[in-house]
PDB file of N, CA, C and O in Angstrom, chain B, residues numbered from 101:
ATOM      1  N   PHE B 101      41.171  34.767  13.424  1.00  0.00           N
ATOM      2  CA  PHE B 101      41.195  35.305  14.368  1.00  0.00           C
ATOM      3  C   PHE B 101      39.598  34.520  14.615  1.00  0.00           C
ATOM      4  O   PHE B 101      38.686  34.046  13.939  1.00  0.00           O
ATOM      5  N   THR B 102      40.028  34.784  16.300  1.00  0.00           N
ATOM      6  CA  THR B 102      38.728  34.443  17.170  1.00  0.00           C
ATOM      7  C   THR B 102      38.301  34.945  18.742  1.00  0.00           C
ATOM      8  O   THR B 102      37.568  34.636  19.681  1.00  0.00           O
ATOM      9  N   ASN B 103      39.352  35.994  18.303  1.00  0.00           N
ATOM     10  CA  ASN B 103      39.153  36.527  19.775  1.00  0.00           C
ATOM     11  C   ASN B 103      38.544  38.526  19.149  1.00  0.00           C
ATOM     12  O   ASN B 103      38.924  39.224  18.209  1.00  0.00           O
ATOM     13  N   LEU B 104      37.780  38.697  19.962  1.00  0.00           N
ATOM     14  CA  LEU B 104      37.285  40.516  19.789  1.00  0.00           C
ATOM     15  C   LEU B 104      37.794  41.049  20.736  1.00  0.00           C
ATOM     16  O   LEU B 104      38.426  40.448  21.604  1.00  0.00           O
ATOM     17  N   TYR B 105      37.461  43.016  20.681  1.00  0.00           N
ATOM     18  CA  TYR B 105      38.337  43.352  21.152  1.00  0.00           C
ATOM     19  C   TYR B 105      36.733  44.252  21.016  1.00  0.00           C
ATOM     20  O   TYR B 105      36.558  45.020  20.069  1.00  0.00           O
ATOM     21  N   VAL B 106      35.760  44.052  21.971  1.00  0.00           N
ATOM     22  CA  VAL B 106      34.883  45.235  22.338  1.00  0.00           C
ATOM     23  C   VAL B 106      35.044  46.459  23.020  1.00  0.00           C
ATOM     24  O   VAL B 106      35.276  46.526  24.227  1.00  0.00           O
ATOM     25  N   LYS B 107      34.908  47.582  22.146  1.00  0.00           N
ATOM     26  CA  LYS B 107      35.560  48.664  22.857  1.00  0.00           C
ATOM     27  C   LYS B 107      34.537  49.408  22.734  1.00  0.00           C
ATOM     28  O   LYS B 107      34.758  50.507  23.241  1.00  0.00           O
ATOM     29  N   TYR B 108      33.102  49.285  22.116  1.00  0.00           N
ATOM     30  CA  TYR B 108      32.366  50.123  23.559  1.00  0.00           C
ATOM     31  C   TYR B 108      31.674  49.809  24.107  1.00  0.00           C
ATOM     32  O   TYR B 108      30.722  49.672  23.338  1.00  0.00           O
ATOM     33  N   MET B 109      31.105  49.285  25.940  1.00  0.00           N
ATOM     34  CA  MET B 109      30.774  48.431  26.005  1.00  0.00           C
ATOM     35  C   MET B 109      29.419  49.857  27.156  1.00  0.00           C
ATOM     36  O   MET B 109      29.588  50.939  27.717  1.00  0.00           O
ATOM     37  N   PRO B 110      28.512  49.131  26.987  1.00  0.00           N
ATOM     38  CA  PRO B 110      27.292  49.881  27.672  1.00  0.00           C
ATOM     39  C   PRO B 110      27.863  49.576  29.555  1.00  0.00           C
ATOM     40  O   PRO B 110      27.861  48.412  29.956  1.00  0.00           O
ATOM     41  N   GLU B 111      28.149  50.321  30.181  1.00  0.00           N
ATOM     42  CA  GLU B 111      27.701  51.090  31.744  1.00  0.00           C
ATOM     43  C   GLU B 111      27.317  50.710  32.704  1.00  0.00           C
ATOM     44  O   GLU B 111      27.655  50.890  33.874  1.00  0.00           O
ATOM     45  N   GLU B 112      25.938  49.678  31.838  1.00  0.00           N
ATOM     46  CA  GLU B 112      25.056  49.034  32.576  1.00  0.00           C
ATOM     47  C   GLU B 112      25.934  47.951  32.533  1.00  0.00           C
ATOM     48  O   GLU B 112      26.615  47.701  33.528  1.00  0.00           O
ATOM     49  N   TRP B 113      26.022  47.222  31.450  1.00  0.00           N
ATOM     50  CA  TRP B 113      27.317  45.744  31.716  1.00  0.00           C
ATOM     51  C   TRP B 113      28.090  45.728  32.909  1.00  0.00           C
ATOM     52  O   TRP B 113      29.206  46.242  32.974  1.00  0.00           O
ATOM     53  N   GLY B 114      27.233  44.850  34.350  1.00  0.00           N
ATOM     54  CA  GLY B 114      28.471  45.677  35.164  1.00  0.00           C
ATOM     55  C   GLY B 114      29.129  43.950  34.809  1.00  0.00           C
ATOM     56  O   GLY B 114      30.267  44.007  34.343  1.00  0.00           O
ATOM     57  N   ASP B 115      28.937  43.447  34.863  1.00  0.00           N
ATOM     58  CA  ASP B 115      29.954  41.607  34.883  1.00  0.00           C
ATOM     59  C   ASP B 115      29.957  40.747  33.983  1.00  0.00           C
ATOM     60  O   ASP B 115      28.990  40.822  33.225  1.00  0.00           O
ATOM     61  N   GLU B 116      31.074  39.529  33.668  1.00  0.00           N
ATOM     62  CA  GLU B 116      30.843  39.337  32.810  1.00  0.00           C
ATOM     63  C   GLU B 116      29.522  38.212  32.317  1.00  0.00           C
ATOM     64  O   GLU B 116      29.181  37.990  31.155  1.00  0.00           O
ATOM     65  N   ALA B 117      29.180  37.864  33.037  1.00  0.00           N
ATOM     66  CA  ALA B 117      27.389  37.325  32.316  1.00  0.00           C
ATOM     67  C   ALA B 117      26.750  38.245  31.310  1.00  0.00           C
ATOM     68  O   ALA B 117      26.093  37.882  30.334  1.00  0.00           O
ATOM     69  N   LYS B 118      26.999  39.369  31.636  1.00  0.00           N
ATOM     70  CA  LYS B 118      26.020  40.103  30.489  1.00  0.00           C
ATOM     71  C   LYS B 118      27.333  39.718  29.183  1.00  0.00           C
ATOM     72  O   LYS B 118      27.603  38.958  28.253  1.00  0.00           O
ATOM     73  N   LEU B 119      27.684  40.559  29.750  1.00  0.00           N
ATOM     74  CA  LEU B 119      29.155  40.061  27.989  1.00  0.00           C
ATOM     75  C   LEU B 119      28.909  38.499  27.653  1.00  0.00           C
ATOM     76  O   LEU B 119      28.309  38.529  26.579  1.00  0.00           O
ATOM     77  N   MET B 120      29.071  37.167  28.033  1.00  0.00           N
ATOM     78  CA  MET B 120      28.313  35.568  27.463  1.00  0.00           C
ATOM     79  C   MET B 120      27.266  35.260  27.372  1.00  0.00           C
ATOM     80  O   MET B 120      26.908  34.123  27.064  1.00  0.00           O
ATOM     81  N   GLU B 121      26.399  36.372  27.662  1.00  0.00           N
ATOM     82  CA  GLU B 121      25.323  36.233  27.262  1.00  0.00           C
ATOM     83  C   GLU B 121      24.204  37.285  26.139  1.00  0.00           C
ATOM     84  O   GLU B 121      22.992  37.078  26.211  1.00  0.00           O
ATOM     85  N   VAL B 122      24.540  37.962  25.526  1.00  0.00           N
ATOM     86  CA  VAL B 122      25.017  38.746  24.108  1.00  0.00           C
ATOM     87  C   VAL B 122      26.351  38.021  23.445  1.00  0.00           C
ATOM     88  O   VAL B 122      26.531  37.924  22.231  1.00  0.00           O
ATOM     89  N   PHE B 123      26.867  37.739  24.027  1.00  0.00           N
ATOM     90  CA  PHE B 123      28.170  37.477  22.507  1.00  0.00           C
ATOM     91  C   PHE B 123      28.120  35.743  22.754  1.00  0.00           C
ATOM     92  O   PHE B 123      28.632  34.976  21.939  1.00  0.00           O
ATOM     93  N   GLY B 124      27.276  35.169  24.270  1.00  0.00           N
ATOM     94  CA  GLY B 124      27.466  32.950  23.253  1.00  0.00           C
ATOM     95  C   GLY B 124      25.909  33.349  22.253  1.00  0.00           C
ATOM     96  O   GLY B 124      25.610  32.431  21.489  1.00  0.00           O
ATOM     97  N   LYS B 125      25.183  34.287  22.219  1.00  0.00           N
ATOM     98  CA  LYS B 125      24.587  33.861  20.618  1.00  0.00           C
ATOM     99  C   LYS B 125      24.924  33.649  19.615  1.00  0.00           C
ATOM    100  O   LYS B 125      24.311  33.122  18.686  1.00  0.00           O
ATOM    101  N   HIS B 126      25.929  34.026  19.668  1.00  0.00           N
ATOM    102  CA  HIS B 126      26.431  34.166  18.210  1.00  0.00           C
ATOM    103  C   HIS B 126      27.776  32.807  18.536  1.00  0.00           C
ATOM    104  O   HIS B 126      28.794  32.927  17.854  1.00  0.00           O
ATOM    105  N   GLY B 127      27.737  31.966  19.238  1.00  0.00           N
ATOM    106  CA  GLY B 127      28.626  30.775  19.400  1.00  0.00           C
ATOM    107  C   GLY B 127      29.217  30.802  21.187  1.00  0.00           C
ATOM    108  O   GLY B 127      28.938  31.352  22.252  1.00  0.00           O
ATOM    109  N   ASN B 128      30.436  29.561  20.475  1.00  0.00           N
ATOM    110  CA  ASN B 128      30.821  29.529  21.681  1.00  0.00           C
ATOM    111  C   ASN B 128      31.962  30.372  22.747  1.00  0.00           C
ATOM    112  O   ASN B 128      33.146  30.492  22.433  1.00  0.00           O
ATOM    113  N   VAL B 129      31.456  30.858  23.891  1.00  0.00           N
ATOM    114  CA  VAL B 129      32.912  30.902  23.928  1.00  0.00           C
ATOM    115  C   VAL B 129      33.588  30.531  24.200  1.00  0.00           C
ATOM    116  O   VAL B 129      33.425  29.393  23.759  1.00  0.00           O
ATOM    117  N   THR B 130      34.894  30.528  24.943  1.00  0.00           N
ATOM    118  CA  THR B 130      35.966  29.597  25.953  1.00  0.00           C
ATOM    119  C   THR B 130      36.301  31.108  26.658  1.00  0.00           C
ATOM    120  O   THR B 130      36.808  30.935  27.767  1.00  0.00           O
ATOM    121  N   SER B 131      36.199  32.090  26.417  1.00  0.00           N
ATOM    122  CA  SER B 131      36.392  32.914  27.983  1.00  0.00           C
ATOM    123  C   SER B 131      36.553  34.705  26.978  1.00  0.00           C
ATOM    124  O   SER B 131      36.735  35.005  25.798  1.00  0.00           O
ATOM    125  N   SER B 132      36.363  35.459  28.235  1.00  0.00           N
ATOM    126  CA  SER B 132      36.070  37.145  28.085  1.00  0.00           C
ATOM    127  C   SER B 132      36.931  37.840  29.415  1.00  0.00           C
ATOM    128  O   SER B 132      37.954  38.049  30.068  1.00  0.00           O
ATOM    129  N   CYS B 133      36.260  37.905  29.289  1.00  0.00           N
ATOM    130  CA  CYS B 133      37.913  38.804  30.421  1.00  0.00           C
ATOM    131  C   CYS B 133      37.019  41.059  30.170  1.00  0.00           C
ATOM    132  O   CYS B 133      36.924  41.233  28.955  1.00  0.00           O
ATOM    133  N   ILE B 134      36.611  42.131  30.804  1.00  0.00           N
ATOM    134  CA  ILE B 134      35.965  43.143  30.748  1.00  0.00           C
ATOM    135  C   ILE B 134      36.840  43.902  32.541  1.00  0.00           C
ATOM    136  O   ILE B 134      36.647  43.654  33.731  1.00  0.00           O
ATOM    137  N   ARG B 135      37.879  44.958  31.705  1.00  0.00           N
ATOM    138  CA  ARG B 135      38.604  46.032  32.044  1.00  0.00           C
ATOM    139  C   ARG B 135      38.296  47.325  31.864  1.00  0.00           C
ATOM    140  O   ARG B 135      37.396  47.756  31.144  1.00  0.00           O
ATOM    141  N   THR B 136      39.059  47.953  32.532  1.00  0.00           N
ATOM    142  CA  THR B 136      38.748  49.893  32.411  1.00  0.00           C
ATOM    143  C   THR B 136      39.966  50.364  32.280  1.00  0.00           C
ATOM    144  O   THR B 136      40.942  50.286  33.026  1.00  0.00           O
ATOM    145  N   ASP B 137      39.765  51.013  30.944  1.00  0.00           N
ATOM    146  CA  ASP B 137      40.654  52.051  31.021  1.00  0.00           C
ATOM    147  C   ASP B 137      41.090  53.282  31.831  1.00  0.00           C
ATOM    148  O   ASP B 137      40.408  53.625  32.796  1.00  0.00           O
ATOM    149  N   PRO B 138      42.010  53.848  31.542  1.00  0.00           N
ATOM    150  CA  PRO B 138      41.978  54.871  32.611  1.00  0.00           C
ATOM    151  C   PRO B 138      41.564  56.071  33.403  1.00  0.00           C
ATOM    152  O   PRO B 138      42.109  56.625  34.358  1.00  0.00           O
ATOM    153  N   LYS B 139      39.809  56.476  32.375  1.00  0.00           N
ATOM    154  CA  LYS B 139      39.105  56.874  31.695  1.00  0.00           C
ATOM    155  C   LYS B 139      38.127  56.178  32.746  1.00  0.00           C
ATOM    156  O   LYS B 139      37.143  56.803  33.141  1.00  0.00           O
ATOM    157  N   GLY B 140      38.399  54.855  33.210  1.00  0.00           N
ATOM    158  CA  GLY B 140      36.563  55.068  33.668  1.00  0.00           C
ATOM    159  C   GLY B 140      35.659  54.023  32.414  1.00  0.00           C
ATOM    160  O   GLY B 140      34.475  53.687  32.455  1.00  0.00           O
ATOM    161  N   ARG B 141      36.693  53.693  31.365  1.00  0.00           N
ATOM    162  CA  ARG B 141      36.007  53.260  30.068  1.00  0.00           C
ATOM    163  C   ARG B 141      35.685  52.279  30.285  1.00  0.00           C
ATOM    164  O   ARG B 141      36.683  51.988  30.944  1.00  0.00           O
ATOM    165  N   LYS B 142      35.095  51.395  30.318  1.00  0.00           N
ATOM    166  CA  LYS B 142      35.137  49.592  29.784  1.00  0.00           C
ATOM    167  C   LYS B 142      35.418  49.298  28.851  1.00  0.00           C
ATOM    168  O   LYS B 142      35.389  49.990  27.834  1.00  0.00           O
ATOM    169  N   PHE B 143      35.802  48.067  28.968  1.00  0.00           N
ATOM    170  CA  PHE B 143      35.707  47.772  27.856  1.00  0.00           C
ATOM    171  C   PHE B 143      36.711  46.282  27.304  1.00  0.00           C
ATOM    172  O   PHE B 143      37.887  46.576  27.089  1.00  0.00           O
ATOM    173  N   ALA B 144      36.476  45.312  27.154  1.00  0.00           N
ATOM    174  CA  ALA B 144      36.271  43.689  26.733  1.00  0.00           C
ATOM    175  C   ALA B 144      36.852  43.207  26.012  1.00  0.00           C
ATOM    176  O   ALA B 144      37.207  43.907  25.065  1.00  0.00           O
ATOM    177  N   PHE B 145      37.286  41.743  26.033  1.00  0.00           N
ATOM    178  CA  PHE B 145      37.840  40.937  25.233  1.00  0.00           C
ATOM    179  C   PHE B 145      36.904  39.858  24.970  1.00  0.00           C
ATOM    180  O   PHE B 145      36.557  39.270  25.994  1.00  0.00           O
ATOM    181  N   VAL B 146      36.565  39.572  24.247  1.00  0.00           N
ATOM    182  CA  VAL B 146      36.099  38.042  24.270  1.00  0.00           C
ATOM    183  C   VAL B 146      36.712  36.628  22.717  1.00  0.00           C
ATOM    184  O   VAL B 146      37.329  36.866  21.679  1.00  0.00           O
ATOM    185  N   ASN B 147      36.473  36.029  22.961  1.00  0.00           N
ATOM    186  CA  ASN B 147      37.917  34.915  22.420  1.00  0.00           C
ATOM    187  C   ASN B 147      37.006  33.408  22.449  1.00  0.00           C
ATOM    188  O   ASN B 147      36.788  32.519  23.272  1.00  0.00           O
ATOM    189  N   TYR B 148      36.493  33.826  20.516  1.00  0.00           N
ATOM    190  CA  TYR B 148      35.118  31.509  20.262  1.00  0.00           C
ATOM    191  C   TYR B 148      36.124  31.160  20.286  1.00  0.00           C
ATOM    192  O   TYR B 148      37.292  31.523  20.142  1.00  0.00           O
ATOM    193  N   GLU B 149      35.126  29.814  20.641  1.00  0.00           N
ATOM    194  CA  GLU B 149      36.020  28.741  19.411  1.00  0.00           C
ATOM    195  C   GLU B 149      36.135  28.444  18.604  1.00  0.00           C
ATOM    196  O   GLU B 149      36.974  27.554  18.465  1.00  0.00           O
ATOM    197  N   SER B 150      35.424  28.914  17.454  1.00  0.00           N
ATOM    198  CA  SER B 150      36.504  29.157  16.178  1.00  0.00           C
ATOM    199  C   SER B 150      36.102  30.583  15.179  1.00  0.00           C
ATOM    200  O   SER B 150      35.338  31.504  15.471  1.00  0.00           O
ATOM    201  N   HIS B 151      36.939  30.376  13.876  1.00  0.00           N
ATOM    202  CA  HIS B 151      36.487  31.879  13.903  1.00  0.00           C
ATOM    203  C   HIS B 151      36.329  32.659  13.096  1.00  0.00           C
ATOM    204  O   HIS B 151      36.831  33.704  12.682  1.00  0.00           O
ATOM    205  N   ASP B 152      34.585  31.221  12.681  1.00  0.00           N
ATOM    206  CA  ASP B 152      33.011  31.603  11.648  1.00  0.00           C
ATOM    207  C   ASP B 152      32.392  32.275  13.544  1.00  0.00           C
ATOM    208  O   ASP B 152      31.893  33.387  13.716  1.00  0.00           O
ATOM    209  N   ASP B 153      32.585  31.435  14.454  1.00  0.00           N
ATOM    210  CA  ASP B 153      31.655  32.275  15.532  1.00  0.00           C
ATOM    211  C   ASP B 153      32.017  33.715  15.957  1.00  0.00           C
ATOM    212  O   ASP B 153      31.228  34.445  16.556  1.00  0.00           O
ATOM    213  N   ALA B 154      33.465  34.122  15.549  1.00  0.00           N
ATOM    214  CA  ALA B 154      33.963  35.425  15.659  1.00  0.00           C
ATOM    215  C   ALA B 154      33.839  36.472  14.517  1.00  0.00           C
ATOM    216  O   ALA B 154      34.293  37.607  14.376  1.00  0.00           O
ATOM    217  N   VAL B 155      33.429  36.050  14.119  1.00  0.00           N
ATOM    218  CA  VAL B 155      33.482  36.755  12.104  1.00  0.00           C
ATOM    219  C   VAL B 155      31.420  36.727  12.222  1.00  0.00           C
ATOM    220  O   VAL B 155      30.766  37.737  11.964  1.00  0.00           O
ATOM    221  N   LYS B 156      30.870  35.603  12.578  1.00  0.00           N
ATOM    222  CA  LYS B 156      29.598  35.841  13.054  1.00  0.00           C
ATOM    223  C   LYS B 156      29.471  36.682  13.664  1.00  0.00           C
ATOM    224  O   LYS B 156      29.084  37.703  13.094  1.00  0.00           O
ATOM    225  N   ALA B 157      29.760  36.744  15.383  1.00  0.00           N
ATOM    226  CA  ALA B 157      29.163  37.753  16.144  1.00  0.00           C
ATOM    227  C   ALA B 157      29.628  39.589  15.589  1.00  0.00           C
ATOM    228  O   ALA B 157      28.974  40.630  15.638  1.00  0.00           O
ATOM    229  N   MET B 158      31.490  39.189  14.929  1.00  0.00           N
ATOM    230  CA  MET B 158      31.538  40.802  14.782  1.00  0.00           C
ATOM    231  C   MET B 158      30.960  41.517  13.504  1.00  0.00           C
ATOM    232  O   MET B 158      31.459  42.597  13.190  1.00  0.00           O
ATOM    233  N   GLU B 159      29.726  40.877  12.586  1.00  0.00           N
ATOM    234  CA  GLU B 159      28.860  41.119  12.176  1.00  0.00           C
ATOM    235  C   GLU B 159      27.515  41.278  12.838  1.00  0.00           C
ATOM    236  O   GLU B 159      27.061  42.220  12.188  1.00  0.00           O
ATOM    237  N   ALA B 160      26.774  41.019  13.542  1.00  0.00           N
ATOM    238  CA  ALA B 160      25.364  41.017  13.734  1.00  0.00           C
ATOM    239  C   ALA B 160      26.337  42.137  14.803  1.00  0.00           C
ATOM    240  O   ALA B 160      26.431  43.209  14.205  1.00  0.00           O
ATOM    241  N   LEU B 161      27.122  42.202  16.276  1.00  0.00           N
ATOM    242  CA  LEU B 161      27.326  43.706  16.955  1.00  0.00           C
ATOM    243  C   LEU B 161      28.397  44.447  16.564  1.00  0.00           C
ATOM    244  O   LEU B 161      29.074  44.960  17.454  1.00  0.00           O
ATOM    245  N   HIS B 162      28.763  44.651  15.178  1.00  0.00           N
ATOM    246  CA  HIS B 162      30.025  45.878  15.068  1.00  0.00           C
ATOM    247  C   HIS B 162      28.942  47.165  15.216  1.00  0.00           C
ATOM    248  O   HIS B 162      27.978  47.403  14.487  1.00  0.00           O
ATOM    249  N   LYS B 163      29.274  47.697  16.050  1.00  0.00           N
ATOM    250  CA  LYS B 163      28.848  49.565  15.778  1.00  0.00           C
ATOM    251  C   LYS B 163      27.759  49.546  17.245  1.00  0.00           C
ATOM    252  O   LYS B 163      28.330  50.201  18.117  1.00  0.00           O
ATOM    253  N   SER B 164      26.451  49.025  17.741  1.00  0.00           N
ATOM    254  CA  SER B 164      25.274  48.309  17.580  1.00  0.00           C
ATOM    255  C   SER B 164      25.782  48.938  19.545  1.00  0.00           C
ATOM    256  O   SER B 164      24.952  49.092  20.441  1.00  0.00           O
ATOM    257  N   MET B 165      27.099  49.139  19.663  1.00  0.00           N
ATOM    258  CA  MET B 165      26.820  49.677  21.271  1.00  0.00           C
ATOM    259  C   MET B 165      27.272  50.547  21.247  1.00  0.00           C
ATOM    260  O   MET B 165      27.455  50.689  22.456  1.00  0.00           O
ATOM    261  N   GLU B 166      28.017  52.113  20.434  1.00  0.00           N
ATOM    262  CA  GLU B 166      28.373  52.474  19.947  1.00  0.00           C
ATOM    263  C   GLU B 166      27.722  53.619  21.252  1.00  0.00           C
ATOM    264  O   GLU B 166      26.555  54.007  21.200  1.00  0.00           O
ATOM    265  N   THR B 167      28.966  54.180  22.711  1.00  0.00           N
ATOM    266  CA  THR B 167      28.139  55.724  22.799  1.00  0.00           C
ATOM    267  C   THR B 167      29.058  56.662  22.500  1.00  0.00           C
ATOM    268  O   THR B 167      30.149  56.474  21.961  1.00  0.00           O
ATOM    269  N   GLY B 168      28.216  58.474  23.153  1.00  0.00           N
ATOM    270  CA  GLY B 168      29.097  58.964  22.991  1.00  0.00           C
ATOM    271  C   GLY B 168      28.912  59.747  22.832  1.00  0.00           C
ATOM    272  O   GLY B 168      28.069  60.008  23.690  1.00  0.00           O
ATOM    273  N   PRO B 169      29.212  61.493  21.647  1.00  0.00           N
ATOM    274  CA  PRO B 169      28.657  62.540  21.636  1.00  0.00           C
ATOM    275  C   PRO B 169      27.950  61.719  19.915  1.00  0.00           C
ATOM    276  O   PRO B 169      28.216  60.784  19.159  1.00  0.00           O
ATOM    277  N   LYS B 170      27.374  62.367  19.997  1.00  0.00           N
ATOM    278  CA  LYS B 170      27.413  62.365  18.314  1.00  0.00           C
ATOM    279  C   LYS B 170      26.995  63.624  17.287  1.00  0.00           C
ATOM    280  O   LYS B 170      26.153  64.461  17.612  1.00  0.00           O
ATOM    281  N   PRO B 171      27.664  63.642  16.070  1.00  0.00           N
ATOM    282  CA  PRO B 171      28.456  64.720  15.669  1.00  0.00           C
ATOM    283  C   PRO B 171      27.096  65.912  15.655  1.00  0.00           C
ATOM    284  O   PRO B 171      25.906  65.602  15.603  1.00  0.00           O
ATOM    285  N   ALA B 172      27.713  67.477  15.724  1.00  0.00           N
ATOM    286  CA  ALA B 172      26.722  68.412  15.292  1.00  0.00           C
ATOM    287  C   ALA B 172      26.170  68.747  14.684  1.00  0.00           C
ATOM    288  O   ALA B 172      26.895  69.700  14.399  1.00  0.00           O
ATOM    289  N   GLU B 173      24.981  68.928  13.795  1.00  0.00           N
ATOM    290  CA  GLU B 173      24.747  68.853  12.483  1.00  0.00           C
ATOM    291  C   GLU B 173      25.388  70.228  11.917  1.00  0.00           C
ATOM    292  O   GLU B 173      26.082  71.111  12.418  1.00  0.00           O
ATOM    293  N   GLY B 174      24.815  69.989  10.606  1.00  0.00           N
ATOM    294  CA  GLY B 174      26.049  69.884   9.792  1.00  0.00           C
ATOM    295  C   GLY B 174      27.407  69.726   9.442  1.00  0.00           C
ATOM    296  O   GLY B 174      27.979  70.288   8.507  1.00  0.00           O
ATOM    297  N   GLU B 175      28.063  68.634  10.545  1.00  0.00           N
ATOM    298  CA  GLU B 175      29.184  68.601  10.689  1.00  0.00           C
ATOM    299  C   GLU B 175      30.077  67.285  10.396  1.00  0.00           C
ATOM    300  O   GLU B 175      29.457  66.345  10.893  1.00  0.00           O
ATOM    301  N   ASN B 176      30.539  67.104  10.164  1.00  0.00           N
ATOM    302  CA  ASN B 176      31.173  65.886   9.412  1.00  0.00           C
ATOM    303  C   ASN B 176      31.291  65.038   9.727  1.00  0.00           C
ATOM    304  O   ASN B 176      32.504  64.861   9.846  1.00  0.00           O
ATOM    305  N   GLU B 177      30.396  63.621  10.203  1.00  0.00           N
ATOM    306  CA  GLU B 177      30.763  62.483  10.316  1.00  0.00           C
ATOM    307  C   GLU B 177      31.720  62.030  10.063  1.00  0.00           C
ATOM    308  O   GLU B 177      32.167  61.613   8.994  1.00  0.00           O
ATOM    309  N   LYS B 178      32.365  62.103  11.652  1.00  0.00           N
ATOM    310  CA  LYS B 178      33.424  60.841  11.897  1.00  0.00           C
ATOM    311  C   LYS B 178      32.998  59.022  12.276  1.00  0.00           C
ATOM    312  O   LYS B 178      31.937  58.482  12.587  1.00  0.00           O
ATOM    313  N   ASP B 179      34.382  58.503  12.065  1.00  0.00           N
ATOM    314  CA  ASP B 179      33.780  57.280  13.235  1.00  0.00           C
ATOM    315  C   ASP B 179      34.725  56.940  14.726  1.00  0.00           C
ATOM    316  O   ASP B 179      35.166  57.967  15.242  1.00  0.00           O
ATOM    317  N   PRO B 180      34.939  56.133  15.176  1.00  0.00           N
ATOM    318  CA  PRO B 180      36.001  56.016  16.842  1.00  0.00           C
ATOM    319  C   PRO B 180      36.579  56.423  16.165  1.00  0.00           C
ATOM    320  O   PRO B 180      36.240  57.574  16.439  1.00  0.00           O
ATOM    321  N   ASP B 181      37.085  56.517  15.596  1.00  0.00           N
ATOM    322  CA  ASP B 181      39.120  56.990  14.971  1.00  0.00           C
ATOM    323  C   ASP B 181      39.700  58.342  14.854  1.00  0.00           C
ATOM    324  O   ASP B 181      40.840  58.801  14.913  1.00  0.00           O
ATOM    325  N   GLY B 182      38.033  59.011  14.592  1.00  0.00           N
ATOM    326  CA  GLY B 182      38.179  59.723  14.064  1.00  0.00           C
ATOM    327  C   GLY B 182      38.610  59.951  11.875  1.00  0.00           C
ATOM    328  O   GLY B 182      39.073  61.032  11.512  1.00  0.00           O
ATOM    329  N   HIS B 183      38.432  59.164  11.132  1.00  0.00           N
ATOM    330  CA  HIS B 183      38.437  59.447   9.771  1.00  0.00           C
ATOM    331  C   HIS B 183      36.763  59.762   9.162  1.00  0.00           C
ATOM    332  O   HIS B 183      36.222  60.095  10.216  1.00  0.00           O
ATOM    333  N   PRO B 184      36.326  59.794   8.732  1.00  0.00           N
ATOM    334  CA  PRO B 184      35.933  60.027   7.743  1.00  0.00           C
ATOM    335  C   PRO B 184      34.422  59.848   7.812  1.00  0.00           C
ATOM    336  O   PRO B 184      34.077  60.865   8.414  1.00  0.00           O
ATOM    337  N   VAL B 185      33.352  59.171   7.556  1.00  0.00           N
ATOM    338  CA  VAL B 185      32.148  57.943   7.211  1.00  0.00           C
ATOM    339  C   VAL B 185      32.038  59.026   5.885  1.00  0.00           C
ATOM    340  O   VAL B 185      32.154  60.249   5.976  1.00  0.00           O
ATOM    341  N   ASN B 186      31.845  58.436   4.932  1.00  0.00           N
ATOM    342  CA  ASN B 186      31.085  58.465   3.379  1.00  0.00           C
ATOM    343  C   ASN B 186      29.956  57.666   3.424  1.00  0.00           C
ATOM    344  O   ASN B 186      29.252  57.536   2.422  1.00  0.00           O
TER     345      ASN B 186
END
């Protein structure tokens, strides 16, 4: 794979320049695009020239931009897809 899906994009990242700044640190980005879902949340796709660069970026940035409510104290933690975190 060379294409990454960026699910949790910080609101303050208003344009592709910031996306390229953050993801470009991990390899040569060949293309990117930012979209907004029907609820107004931003997400993006970032395409790298090589699989190795995409893997480096994924390892470095995975879960680093998550936002949203945190579980209440004592509540079982779940990942963004609703699966229990052990």
